[in-house]
Amino acid sequence: MPEILMKGLTKKFGGLTAIDSLDLHVKDGEYLTILGPTGAGKTTLLRLIAGLTAQDSGEISVNGKPLGSMPPEERQVAFLSQTYSLFPHMDVWKNTVFGPVARGWEKKKVDVIGREMLEMVHLYERKDAKPGELSGGMQQRNALARALCADAKILLLDEPLRALDARLRLDLRYELRKLVKDMGMTAIHVTHDQEEALTISDRIIMLKAGKIIQSGTPQEMFNRPVSPFIHHFIGEANFISGRMTGYNDGHGILTDELGTAYRTAGSQLEVGSKAVAGIKTEFTVLEKEDKQGVNTFSGIVERKLFLGRFTDFEVILKEGAIVHARLPSSVAHKFGEGDAVFVHYSPERLIVFPEPEKGLKSELEMV
Amino acid sequence: MEIRKRISDIISRKRTINAWYALVIAFFIILVIVPTLFVLTYAVTGWGEIQGQIFEEPADPTYTQVRVIGNGSFVSLSAPSIMDITDPEHLELSVQTNNSIEVVYTIYAVDGNETDIYYSVNSTHTQNGSAWVNVSSNSTHNEITHVGDVFQNITVLDSNGTFLASWEGDLHLRAGNEKPWDIIMDSLKFSFTIAAIVTVIDFVAGLPMAWMMVRKEFRGKKYLDTLIDMPLAIPTAALGFSTALFWAVTPGVDAWGSLSLVSSPMLLVILLHIVFSYPYMVRSLSAILHEIDINYEVAAQTLGAPPLTVARTITLPLFRAGLVTGIILCFARSLSETGGTMAALAMLTPYLSELAFPMDTGPTLIGAWKHAGGFEPQLAFTAMLLVILSLVLLVIVKIVIMRFKMPLRKVFPGPERLLSKGIFPKMKDWGALIFMVIILIIPSFFIISYVFTGDPVPVDWSAFWSAMGYSFLVAGVATVINLIFGVPLAIYIIRGKNHILTNILDVLVNVPLIVPTSALGISLGMFWGSMNVGWAIILVISSHLAFTFPLVVRNVAGALEELDPTYEETARTLGAKPMFVFRKVMYPSIKFSILAGAIMAFTRSLGETGATLSVVKSANTVPVYIVDLVKDGSYYPAALACLVLIIITFITMMIMGYIAKKEA
């Protein structure tokens, strides 16, 4: 049963550190997503696990056995790229039994396992088709059957849904997870699409500059981000910089430079320390009237952007700050460009972080 | 099965693979690069000879007083130690006779194994006194091949032709009273001028053709596409002969449709070089044109620019990479070509016999000197200059074209709109087509007309087939070795982890493609000669190996670059060993490029003259056989040999193409 443990894993490319002494434990049968901006080292991590790139230091072990410099073909780790790398010149059958044939298994055994796997993914009837003739979903199933046939216990997926169109992507997300779970594999899935990560994973790992900055369930990642960066990356957020000036009822109070006080969620920060508070745009409420009294600020709708199910509002507050709010389109008709509105932050949703070392702006940069 | 698995395990071991790559790189360095550039070391090791033999003024002839006495008569004359074959010598003969005698003054030229009478004069003397012997070159034997050491003979016979006495001595024939330096410079100037003119014409005529092939759809495009490549399938020696038959003034040679227009060696060589370099230019330009997104042109046109303005200001500036490739390929090919040029120039020689000395390009000069024997410093020096100049030129062309700001910014709305409409675009297209037919296609195949309308002469087929066998053996062995080492090297260049090394190899691979083959042959001959490799055929094969090696590597590397490495990586993670990945995943995707590389290497080797003639004195390959026939004036057998060679080459290519199609 595959359980992966990484200790002090480091990989440098020239002067650039792609993976920086990373420790990670992937449980057996877990569907883990690695989320992060471009250049965070996500793909490098997968390649290290697959043995396609050699680490500079550190160790990867599977089920307690260190892999060392074991070549990729002996690791039982299937690496699938965006297009699943189905070999274009082979039909579905040849693709599926590629692993067993490569290992030189007996023909009888190959036929049995190939058939079994293809039937499991409902592709046996299409065994003579070339990958190009299959739909996106079938290709995905073919790729999984192939990985299983090759006796792979660990599945590494490098942005597997990226090349598909939006609608199909949604459907296949669900199917992918189901198949992996049914087959009892351990999957590591790399993506930079936060929505995909939230819907598909047991656990998400946030990678930035080769380091894990947070690990948790989708809910934890969404509701309790540990840094402004994650808060902003998984769903957009509005931020306020200031100092913690006190606590009340389990709520914190943060006062910005202009002296405006905000009620925030609870935190461990000391009173007087510099802090940043952020709220997701989905939880930023727009109102016609000031109902709540607390955390409500008046402003003018500067721009209204229809996104389909949601509508984005850009509001300029009186003090000049720009706030974004994302409302369901069903209620968006209430506000128009130029309207005077009140912006309300629910204190529980206004999460407080210590001020980032290099300032808020550089923290939010995607690289 | 077990053993196969064990073997594949061993092959797939990382250490085995690394050792294999090391071997391949070593092969490339030792058998291709070092021999190609070895001649450069002569600048150090042979500097004394270069100074002594190339820069020094040639010595004036010294005269030896020779007296031949026989049967009471004697003849005395001052015999020269050196004679310029371009200048007639006047020798004073003093004859003392008691009877009627004949004096025969003969110069024997030793040409390979044959001894030829280079010059012979017979004079009868019945009384004492002095006479002039006008030693001028014999019109059928004034070729440069006789330059070198020869011996002279003076014989005295009586009136009945009975031998009385004779004298023999050594004579050095030289080509003109010039410093070798001047001869070398003249030939290089000739070569570079021709290459430059050819490249410019190729570009001007090739651009509309490339444009038409990529941006236009018309009936018969497929056939035109094949037609453009035709000259590449014909060995250049045959092309040179065929082109000269069509264009050149060749008194006494009848062929239906022959123009007999050109009597200038330079013009004829230019016409020939266009034939085989034009396809390269069109191919390079259309390849890059294919890459340029047509949307830029569409955008510019919708913004109001007429097609000519669009082509000039939008497309051409994006063209540079293709232009660099095209120019370098054309220039290098023109600079390197030997056999065709030799054949064409030989065709003009009878007509120009009063012209003291036949023109030579760098490669034909090398061929002639090598053939004559000796001349080592001259050969090494010429080869060295060719290597250096061609490499320097490569770098300069690259830099100039990439940096040069083309004066394309300015727009001339009126004239450009006018030129974009009506008859002008049609004129451009038809012009390009007509150019191709008259300059390329007809001269390439003109030989057929000669074979059918010329006067038949019996042909020695056994010599032809033995030459054919030799050529196929050389081309075959070179191609197979190239495949064995070229494919792994291409894989290493594209997939290798050590990027500094792969980049260096990537650049080095092009070197044998740029260096003129005759210079390469000299260099290679010096390298192996210094190692005492005796067998001529090994030298010929290794020279053909060197200049065809890049063709295989470039083709395969190009295909690999396109191939997404994730397929191979996925295959590895699915449990396939490297060798299995190569066979099942990589090979199916690149096999056509491997085949294309093999065909190119094979046909190029089959048609090569320069490398063959510069690495050994004479080798029995088909192009050499053809050139020799043309030089001897045996045009009809040469034409038949060419035709058979063309047919065999086409059949070979068609079979290979058929195999490729069947495989797909």
Tab-separated table of C-alpha atoms in Angstrom, chain B residues 229-481:
chain	number	residue	atom	x	y	z
B	229	ASP	CA	13.695	18.998	-55.385
B	230	MET	CA	14.602	17.123	-58.557
B	231	PRO	CA	18.070	18.638	-59.046
B	232	LEU	CA	18.985	17.482	-55.533
B	233	ALA	CA	18.538	13.868	-56.595
B	234	ILE	CA	20.960	14.213	-59.483
B	235	PRO	CA	24.684	13.919	-58.715
B	236	THR	CA	26.317	17.281	-59.337
B	237	ALA	CA	28.827	15.850	-61.777
B	238	ALA	CA	25.909	14.831	-63.998
B	239	LEU	CA	24.272	18.203	-63.424
B	240	GLY	CA	27.431	20.025	-64.415
B	241	PHE	CA	27.750	18.016	-67.598
B	242	SER	CA	24.078	18.369	-68.455
B	243	THR	CA	23.977	22.098	-67.728
B	244	ALA	CA	27.081	22.730	-69.789
B	245	LEU	CA	25.647	20.721	-72.687
B	246	PHE	CA	22.616	22.972	-72.609
B	247	TRP	CA	24.234	26.366	-72.150
B	248	ALA	CA	27.849	26.239	-73.166
B	249	VAL	CA	29.520	26.747	-76.498
B	250	THR	CA	30.702	23.233	-77.252
B	251	PRO	CA	31.944	22.990	-80.813
B	252	GLY	CA	31.427	19.610	-82.386
B	253	VAL	CA	28.855	18.424	-79.872
B	254	ASP	CA	25.384	18.066	-81.281
B	255	ALA	CA	22.328	17.907	-79.150
B	256	TRP	CA	18.837	18.933	-80.091
B	257	GLY	CA	17.902	22.150	-78.314
B	258	SER	CA	21.372	23.033	-77.111
B	259	LEU	CA	21.687	26.801	-76.760
B	260	SER	CA	25.477	27.104	-77.216
B	261	LEU	CA	25.336	30.563	-75.733
B	262	VAL	CA	27.721	30.708	-72.831
B	263	SER	CA	31.436	30.930	-73.296
B	264	SER	CA	32.363	32.580	-69.996
B	265	PRO	CA	33.549	30.077	-67.399
B	266	MET	CA	32.165	32.213	-64.587
B	267	LEU	CA	28.702	32.521	-66.102
B	268	LEU	CA	28.568	28.804	-66.800
B	269	VAL	CA	29.588	27.891	-63.241
B	270	ILE	CA	27.017	30.351	-61.877
B	271	LEU	CA	24.286	28.810	-64.009
B	272	LEU	CA	25.289	25.381	-62.742
B	273	HIS	CA	25.486	26.343	-59.086
B	274	ILE	CA	22.043	27.916	-59.178
B	275	VAL	CA	20.608	24.577	-60.285
B	276	PHE	CA	21.620	22.677	-57.182
B	277	SER	CA	21.491	25.485	-54.591
B	278	TYR	CA	18.113	26.968	-55.548
B	279	PRO	CA	16.129	24.076	-54.001
B	280	TYR	CA	17.871	24.693	-50.665
B	281	MET	CA	16.914	28.360	-50.733
B	282	VAL	CA	13.282	27.658	-51.614
B	283	ARG	CA	13.072	24.977	-48.926
B	284	SER	CA	14.590	27.162	-46.206
B	285	LEU	CA	12.418	30.141	-47.067
B	286	SER	CA	9.201	28.166	-47.342
B	287	ALA	CA	9.912	26.352	-44.075
B	288	ILE	CA	10.100	29.629	-42.198
B	289	LEU	CA	7.224	31.144	-44.150
B	290	HIS	CA	5.158	28.191	-43.022
B	291	GLU	CA	5.908	29.085	-39.423
B	292	ILE	CA	4.931	32.714	-39.784
B	293	ASP	CA	1.338	33.110	-38.711
B	294	ILE	CA	-0.737	34.240	-41.662
B	295	ASN	CA	-2.850	36.258	-39.229
B	296	TYR	CA	-0.207	38.990	-39.138
B	297	GLU	CA	-0.609	39.403	-42.866
B	298	VAL	CA	-4.374	39.302	-42.633
B	299	ALA	CA	-4.293	41.912	-39.866
B	300	ALA	CA	-2.024	44.191	-41.887
B	301	GLN	CA	-4.201	43.859	-44.973
B	302	THR	CA	-7.387	44.641	-43.083
B	303	LEU	CA	-5.590	47.719	-41.765
B	304	GLY	CA	-5.273	48.906	-45.340
B	305	ALA	CA	-1.853	47.775	-46.533
B	306	PRO	CA	-1.573	46.390	-50.074
B	307	PRO	CA	-0.060	42.877	-50.327
B	308	LEU	CA	3.367	44.081	-51.404
B	309	THR	CA	3.624	46.432	-48.434
B	310	VAL	CA	2.507	43.629	-46.137
B	311	ALA	CA	5.101	41.245	-47.508
B	312	ARG	CA	7.827	43.849	-47.219
B	313	THR	CA	7.077	45.328	-43.831
B	314	ILE	CA	5.418	42.482	-41.932
B	315	THR	CA	6.538	39.130	-43.286
B	316	LEU	CA	10.076	39.753	-44.476
B	317	PRO	CA	11.349	41.102	-41.151
B	318	LEU	CA	10.097	37.886	-39.501
B	319	PHE	CA	12.036	35.946	-42.073
B	320	ARG	CA	15.550	36.307	-40.842
B	321	ALA	CA	16.076	32.836	-39.449
B	322	GLY	CA	15.033	31.237	-42.733
B	323	LEU	CA	17.129	33.687	-44.654
B	324	VAL	CA	20.197	32.826	-42.604
B	325	THR	CA	19.675	29.106	-43.206
B	326	GLY	CA	19.018	29.615	-46.900
B	327	ILE	CA	22.013	31.859	-47.463
B	328	ILE	CA	24.378	29.654	-45.510
B	329	LEU	CA	23.220	26.498	-47.271
B	330	CYS	CA	23.436	28.031	-50.749
B	331	PHE	CA	26.753	29.691	-50.092
B	332	ALA	CA	28.261	26.583	-48.573
B	333	ARG	CA	27.003	24.343	-51.358
B	334	SER	CA	28.322	26.649	-54.053
B	335	LEU	CA	31.648	27.034	-52.316
B	336	SER	CA	31.977	23.318	-51.893
B	337	GLU	CA	30.875	21.915	-55.222
B	338	THR	CA	33.629	20.209	-57.191
B	339	GLY	CA	32.514	17.536	-59.647
B	340	GLY	CA	29.917	19.526	-61.546
B	341	THR	CA	32.191	22.537	-61.772
B	342	MET	CA	35.037	20.384	-63.063
B	343	ALA	CA	32.789	18.826	-65.677
B	344	ALA	CA	31.357	22.163	-66.783
B	345	LEU	CA	34.748	23.835	-67.023
B	346	ALA	CA	36.152	20.864	-68.899
B	347	MET	CA	33.360	21.270	-71.440
B	348	LEU	CA	34.483	24.817	-72.110
B	349	THR	CA	38.166	23.958	-72.359
B	350	PRO	CA	38.234	22.935	-76.029
B	351	TYR	CA	36.569	26.186	-77.029
B	352	LEU	CA	38.778	28.257	-74.809
B	353	SER	CA	41.962	26.429	-75.636
B	354	GLU	CA	43.621	29.601	-76.755
B	355	LEU	CA	42.880	30.939	-73.338
B	356	ALA	CA	46.136	30.216	-71.684
B	357	PHE	CA	44.960	28.680	-68.489
B	358	PRO	CA	41.604	27.195	-67.478
B	359	MET	CA	39.765	28.903	-64.656
B	360	ASP	CA	39.647	27.098	-61.365
B	361	THR	CA	37.489	27.432	-58.290
B	362	GLY	CA	39.033	26.607	-54.925
B	363	PRO	CA	37.726	23.036	-54.941
B	364	THR	CA	38.668	22.283	-58.560
B	365	LEU	CA	42.140	23.682	-57.921
B	366	ILE	CA	42.472	21.330	-54.967
B	367	GLY	CA	41.251	18.455	-57.093
B	368	ALA	CA	43.727	19.240	-59.866
B	369	TRP	CA	46.702	19.650	-57.554
B	370	LYS	CA	45.859	16.525	-55.628
B	371	HIS	CA	45.558	14.624	-58.868
B	372	ALA	CA	48.907	15.905	-60.102
B	373	GLY	CA	50.556	14.659	-56.927
B	374	GLY	CA	52.869	16.529	-54.619
B	375	PHE	CA	51.814	20.113	-53.941
B	376	GLU	CA	51.297	19.306	-50.288
B	377	PRO	CA	51.891	22.784	-48.852
B	378	GLN	CA	49.743	24.360	-51.559
B	379	LEU	CA	46.920	21.921	-50.931
B	380	ALA	CA	47.061	22.277	-47.181
B	381	PHE	CA	47.187	26.043	-47.432
B	382	THR	CA	44.234	26.260	-49.825
B	383	ALA	CA	42.193	23.871	-47.695
B	384	MET	CA	43.087	25.846	-44.586
B	385	LEU	CA	41.953	29.097	-46.161
B	386	LEU	CA	38.711	27.508	-47.339
B	387	VAL	CA	37.976	26.115	-43.885
B	388	ILE	CA	38.706	29.378	-42.110
B	389	LEU	CA	36.920	31.583	-44.633
B	390	SER	CA	33.811	29.442	-44.737
B	391	LEU	CA	33.558	29.287	-40.950
B	392	VAL	CA	34.182	33.009	-40.561
B	393	LEU	CA	31.651	33.700	-43.248
B	394	LEU	CA	29.095	31.562	-41.453
B	395	VAL	CA	29.472	33.629	-38.312
B	396	ILE	CA	29.425	36.926	-40.196
B	397	VAL	CA	26.312	36.035	-42.181
B	398	LYS	CA	24.564	35.045	-39.004
B	399	ILE	CA	25.488	38.220	-37.159
B	400	VAL	CA	24.890	40.587	-40.047
B	401	ILE	CA	21.467	39.259	-40.909
B	402	MET	CA	20.277	39.067	-37.331
B	403	ARG	CA	21.522	42.564	-36.457
B	404	PHE	CA	21.030	44.318	-39.729
B	405	LYS	CA	18.049	46.633	-39.718
B	406	MET	CA	16.398	46.010	-43.017
B	407	PRO	CA	15.391	49.236	-44.700
B	408	LEU	CA	11.811	48.132	-44.785
B	409	ARG	CA	10.107	50.679	-42.607
B	410	LYS	CA	9.339	53.248	-45.216
B	411	VAL	CA	6.125	52.731	-47.120
B	412	PHE	CA	5.389	53.882	-50.653
B	413	PRO	CA	1.596	53.690	-50.812
B	414	GLY	CA	1.119	54.647	-54.452
B	415	PRO	CA	3.620	52.451	-56.260
B	416	GLU	CA	3.137	49.546	-53.884
B	417	ARG	CA	-0.610	49.551	-54.371
B	418	LEU	CA	-0.098	49.633	-58.097
B	419	LEU	CA	2.422	46.791	-58.008
B	420	SER	CA	0.110	44.701	-55.836
B	421	LYS	CA	-2.646	44.663	-58.398
B	422	GLY	CA	-3.412	43.499	-61.873
B	423	ILE	CA	-0.661	42.068	-63.952
B	424	PHE	CA	2.257	42.464	-61.547
B	425	PRO	CA	1.554	39.628	-59.093
B	426	LYS	CA	0.931	37.358	-62.083
B	427	MET	CA	4.209	38.453	-63.626
B	428	LYS	CA	5.989	37.642	-60.391
B	429	ASP	CA	4.511	34.142	-60.211
B	430	TRP	CA	5.038	33.343	-63.870
B	431	GLY	CA	8.515	34.810	-63.723
B	432	ALA	CA	9.390	32.477	-60.875
B	433	LEU	CA	7.969	29.515	-62.768
B	434	ILE	CA	9.724	30.312	-66.023
B	435	PHE	CA	12.981	30.849	-64.164
B	436	MET	CA	12.632	27.439	-62.631
B	437	VAL	CA	11.899	25.684	-65.891
B	438	ILE	CA	14.660	27.354	-67.907
B	439	ILE	CA	17.358	27.576	-65.286
B	440	LEU	CA	16.651	24.424	-63.299
B	441	ILE	CA	14.605	21.786	-64.966
B	442	ILE	CA	15.680	21.870	-68.604
B	443	PRO	CA	19.433	22.048	-67.877
B	444	SER	CA	19.105	19.277	-65.280
B	445	PHE	CA	17.558	16.848	-67.716
B	446	PHE	CA	19.110	18.128	-70.929
B	447	ILE	CA	21.336	15.115	-70.966
B	448	ILE	CA	18.367	13.060	-72.139
B	449	SER	CA	18.181	15.132	-75.316
B	450	TYR	CA	21.880	14.569	-75.911
B	451	VAL	CA	21.626	10.838	-75.377
B	452	PHE	CA	18.858	10.581	-77.962
B	453	THR	CA	20.134	13.047	-80.532
B	454	GLY	CA	23.907	12.862	-80.133
B	455	ASP	CA	26.138	10.519	-82.075
B	456	PRO	CA	26.282	7.164	-80.322
B	457	VAL	CA	29.654	5.833	-79.321
B	458	PRO	CA	30.263	2.396	-77.806
B	459	VAL	CA	30.493	2.501	-74.056
B	460	ASP	CA	32.691	0.521	-71.711
B	461	TRP	CA	29.989	-0.636	-69.326
B	462	SER	CA	32.201	-2.789	-67.153
B	463	ALA	CA	34.137	0.287	-66.017
B	464	PHE	CA	30.864	2.048	-65.333
B	465	TRP	CA	29.418	-0.785	-63.249
B	466	SER	CA	32.581	-1.199	-61.276
B	467	ALA	CA	32.473	2.542	-60.524
B	468	MET	CA	28.810	2.139	-59.588
B	469	GLY	CA	29.652	-0.695	-57.214
B	470	TYR	CA	32.407	1.355	-55.623
B	471	SER	CA	30.083	4.341	-55.187
B	472	PHE	CA	27.298	2.265	-53.655
B	473	LEU	CA	29.737	0.571	-51.320
B	474	VAL	CA	31.114	3.901	-50.120
B	475	ALA	CA	27.678	5.521	-49.784
B	476	GLY	CA	26.189	2.453	-48.124
B	477	VAL	CA	28.909	1.972	-45.540
B	478	ALA	CA	29.030	5.702	-44.763
B	479	THR	CA	25.246	5.850	-44.351
B	480	VAL	CA	25.071	2.816	-42.074
B	481	ILE	CA	27.853	4.082	-39.819
